[in-house]
XYZ file of N, CA and C in Angstrom:
234
model
N -12.813 22.470 -6.314
C -12.875 22.535 -7.751
C -13.062 21.055 -8.266
N -12.391 20.087 -7.792
C -12.569 18.674 -8.327
C -13.876 18.230 -8.204
N -14.529 18.537 -6.945
C -15.886 18.128 -6.744
C -16.869 18.687 -7.807
N -16.713 19.988 -8.147
C -17.601 20.633 -9.108
C -17.476 20.066 -10.347
N -16.145 19.734 -10.859
C -15.938 19.077 -12.036
C -16.561 17.708 -12.241
N -16.446 16.960 -11.056
C -17.077 15.631 -11.053
C -18.565 15.774 -11.226
N -19.177 16.664 -10.559
C -20.623 16.944 -10.805
C -20.939 17.246 -12.061
N -20.256 18.025 -12.770
C -20.371 18.482 -14.057
C -20.311 17.282 -15.111
N -19.253 16.407 -14.845
C -19.163 15.154 -15.668
C -20.274 14.319 -15.507
N -20.736 14.038 -14.324
C -21.783 13.125 -14.032
C -23.033 13.622 -14.685
N -23.325 14.874 -14.453
C -24.374 15.507 -15.324
C -24.486 15.199 -16.756
N -23.325 15.509 -17.392
C -23.102 15.285 -18.782
C -23.296 13.816 -19.208
N -22.763 12.989 -18.450
C -22.857 11.533 -18.638
C -24.463 11.070 -18.593
N -25.186 11.566 -17.661
C -26.617 11.291 -17.616
C -27.396 11.724 -18.943
N -26.851 12.531 -19.645
C -27.534 12.954 -20.834
C -27.058 12.455 -22.101
N -26.193 11.407 -22.003
C -25.575 10.690 -23.111
C -26.235 9.334 -23.428
N -26.146 8.913 -24.529
C -26.626 7.515 -24.967
C -25.710 6.505 -24.366
N -26.047 5.266 -24.225
C -25.146 4.198 -23.774
C -23.956 4.167 -24.770
N -24.051 4.295 -25.934
C -23.028 4.117 -26.844
C -21.948 5.313 -26.664
N -22.455 6.482 -26.320
C -21.524 7.679 -26.023
C -20.883 7.403 -24.720
N -21.656 6.954 -23.736
C -21.049 6.716 -22.336
C -19.918 5.678 -22.468
N -20.095 4.637 -23.375
C -18.999 3.687 -23.502
C -17.741 4.413 -24.071
N -17.938 5.299 -25.083
C -16.755 6.096 -25.722
C -16.131 6.838 -24.415
N -16.990 7.515 -23.694
C -16.428 8.352 -22.578
C -15.644 7.489 -21.575
N -16.202 6.288 -21.169
C -15.630 5.428 -20.312
C -14.192 4.947 -20.869
N -14.244 4.578 -22.181
C -12.942 4.228 -22.731
C -11.924 5.330 -22.633
N -12.303 6.569 -22.968
C -11.322 7.697 -22.970
C -10.844 7.917 -21.659
N -11.664 7.740 -20.571
C -11.347 7.929 -19.118
C -10.321 6.910 -18.801
N -10.550 5.688 -19.226
C -9.534 4.640 -19.017
C -8.267 4.988 -19.636
N -8.265 5.372 -20.869
C -7.108 5.845 -21.585
C -6.296 6.804 -20.794
N -7.036 7.857 -20.270
C -6.426 8.955 -19.525
C -5.712 8.405 -18.183
N -6.453 7.508 -17.579
C -5.907 6.896 -16.436
C -4.705 6.147 -16.614
N -4.648 5.322 -17.727
C -3.445 4.569 -18.053
C -2.302 5.492 -18.372
N -2.524 6.577 -19.154
C -1.565 7.601 -19.591
C -1.020 8.192 -18.332
N -1.807 8.475 -17.350
C -1.220 9.167 -16.076
C -0.420 8.137 -15.245
N -0.731 6.968 -15.410
C 0.047 5.957 -14.563
C 1.397 5.736 -15.272
N 1.375 5.634 -16.766
C 2.575 5.594 -17.505
C 3.519 6.797 -17.252
N 2.940 7.834 -17.188
C 3.684 9.079 -16.896
C 4.369 8.992 -15.634
N 3.720 8.476 -14.538
C 4.353 8.322 -13.285
C 5.363 7.390 -13.361
N 5.160 6.179 -13.938
C 6.140 5.240 -14.110
C 7.480 5.663 -14.755
N 7.242 6.489 -15.810
C 8.309 7.107 -16.558
C 9.220 8.071 -15.728
N 8.397 8.743 -14.884
C 9.068 9.704 -14.012
C 9.916 9.064 -13.071
N 9.460 7.883 -12.524
C 10.225 7.236 -11.512
C 11.525 6.554 -12.189
N 11.250 6.062 -13.440
C 12.361 5.411 -14.179
C 13.447 6.563 -14.503
N 13.001 7.709 -14.818
C 13.882 8.763 -15.229
C 14.740 9.285 -14.013
N 14.347 8.905 -12.802
C 14.993 9.367 -11.679
C 16.270 8.352 -11.490
N 17.446 8.814 -11.535
C 18.691 7.940 -11.378
C 18.701 7.462 -9.883
N 18.247 8.285 -8.911
C 18.387 7.963 -7.565
C 17.374 6.864 -7.251
N 16.181 7.109 -7.708
C 15.030 6.076 -7.425
C 15.398 4.778 -8.127
N 15.835 4.846 -9.345
C 16.181 3.576 -10.078
C 17.242 2.783 -9.370
N 18.266 3.431 -8.822
C 19.407 2.825 -8.127
C 18.878 2.175 -6.919
N 17.905 2.914 -6.187
C 17.363 2.268 -5.006
C 16.477 1.179 -5.348
N 15.753 1.197 -6.439
C 15.086 -0.121 -6.896
C 15.926 -1.345 -7.241
N 16.989 -0.978 -7.768
C 17.878 -1.954 -8.218
C 18.577 -2.645 -7.029
N 18.946 -1.744 -5.947
C 19.579 -2.331 -4.783
C 18.542 -3.079 -4.066
N 17.313 -2.672 -4.004
C 16.274 -3.539 -3.376
C 16.104 -4.869 -3.988
N 16.137 -4.869 -5.268
C 15.994 -6.113 -6.068
C 17.279 -7.055 -5.869
N 18.387 -6.463 -5.712
C 19.548 -7.272 -5.440
C 19.417 -7.857 -3.977
N 19.032 -7.076 -3.040
C 18.887 -7.478 -1.682
C 17.872 -8.673 -1.524
N 16.791 -8.555 -2.430
C 15.763 -9.652 -2.357
C 16.382 -10.784 -2.879
N 17.047 -10.741 -3.988
C 17.651 -11.981 -4.666
C 18.633 -12.704 -3.665
N 19.331 -11.867 -2.909
C 20.226 -12.357 -1.953
C 19.628 -12.831 -0.706
N 18.328 -12.736 -0.524
C 17.613 -13.019 0.647
C 17.945 -12.175 1.939
N 18.352 -11.006 1.755
C 18.746 -10.042 2.756
C 17.522 -9.337 3.379
N 16.553 -10.109 4.012
C 15.369 -9.429 4.597
C 15.584 -8.338 5.562
N 16.914 -8.434 6.342
C 17.210 -7.427 7.250
C 17.513 -6.077 6.644
N 17.630 -6.042 5.344
C 17.817 -4.626 4.593
C 16.583 -3.860 4.442
N 15.441 -4.512 4.889
C 14.102 -3.865 4.624
C 13.428 -3.620 6.058
N 12.633 -2.661 5.981
C 11.831 -2.231 7.265
C 10.570 -3.019 7.104
N 10.215 -3.709 8.162
C 8.885 -4.461 8.078
C 7.681 -3.554 7.810
N 6.851 -4.035 7.090
C 5.564 -3.225 6.769
C 4.869 -2.637 7.995
N 4.911 -3.521 9.104
C 4.069 -2.970 10.286
C 4.801 -1.777 10.845
N 6.036 -1.633 10.717
C 6.670 -0.272 11.223
C 6.605 0.876 10.325
N 6.414 0.625 8.968
C 6.286 1.641 7.965
C 4.868 2.246 7.942
N 3.912 1.309 8.089
C 2.513 1.543 7.867
C 2.054 2.657 8.956
N 1.183 3.440 8.391
C 0.595 4.489 9.199
C -0.898 4.117 9.361
N -1.470 4.789 10.193
C -3.034 4.573 10.208
C -3.657 5.070 8.987
N -4.062 4.120 8.168
C -4.614 4.500 6.839
C -6.066 4.069 6.859
């Protein structure tokens, strides 16, 4: 479904003037920022996640590197 929608959007863009394409790009950027903001607010609304973030920030300030798992151990084949 996503692929078909992207094709449809690309086809519509090809038929627009440069001015209208700029309007479309601006709107798409707005939607992207809105989605990112919603995700941020969702994280901040979670008491559990917020307390984990605060605990991590405290550990960082105290220089407690041993409280963290090294990236090399966390990372998966990406």
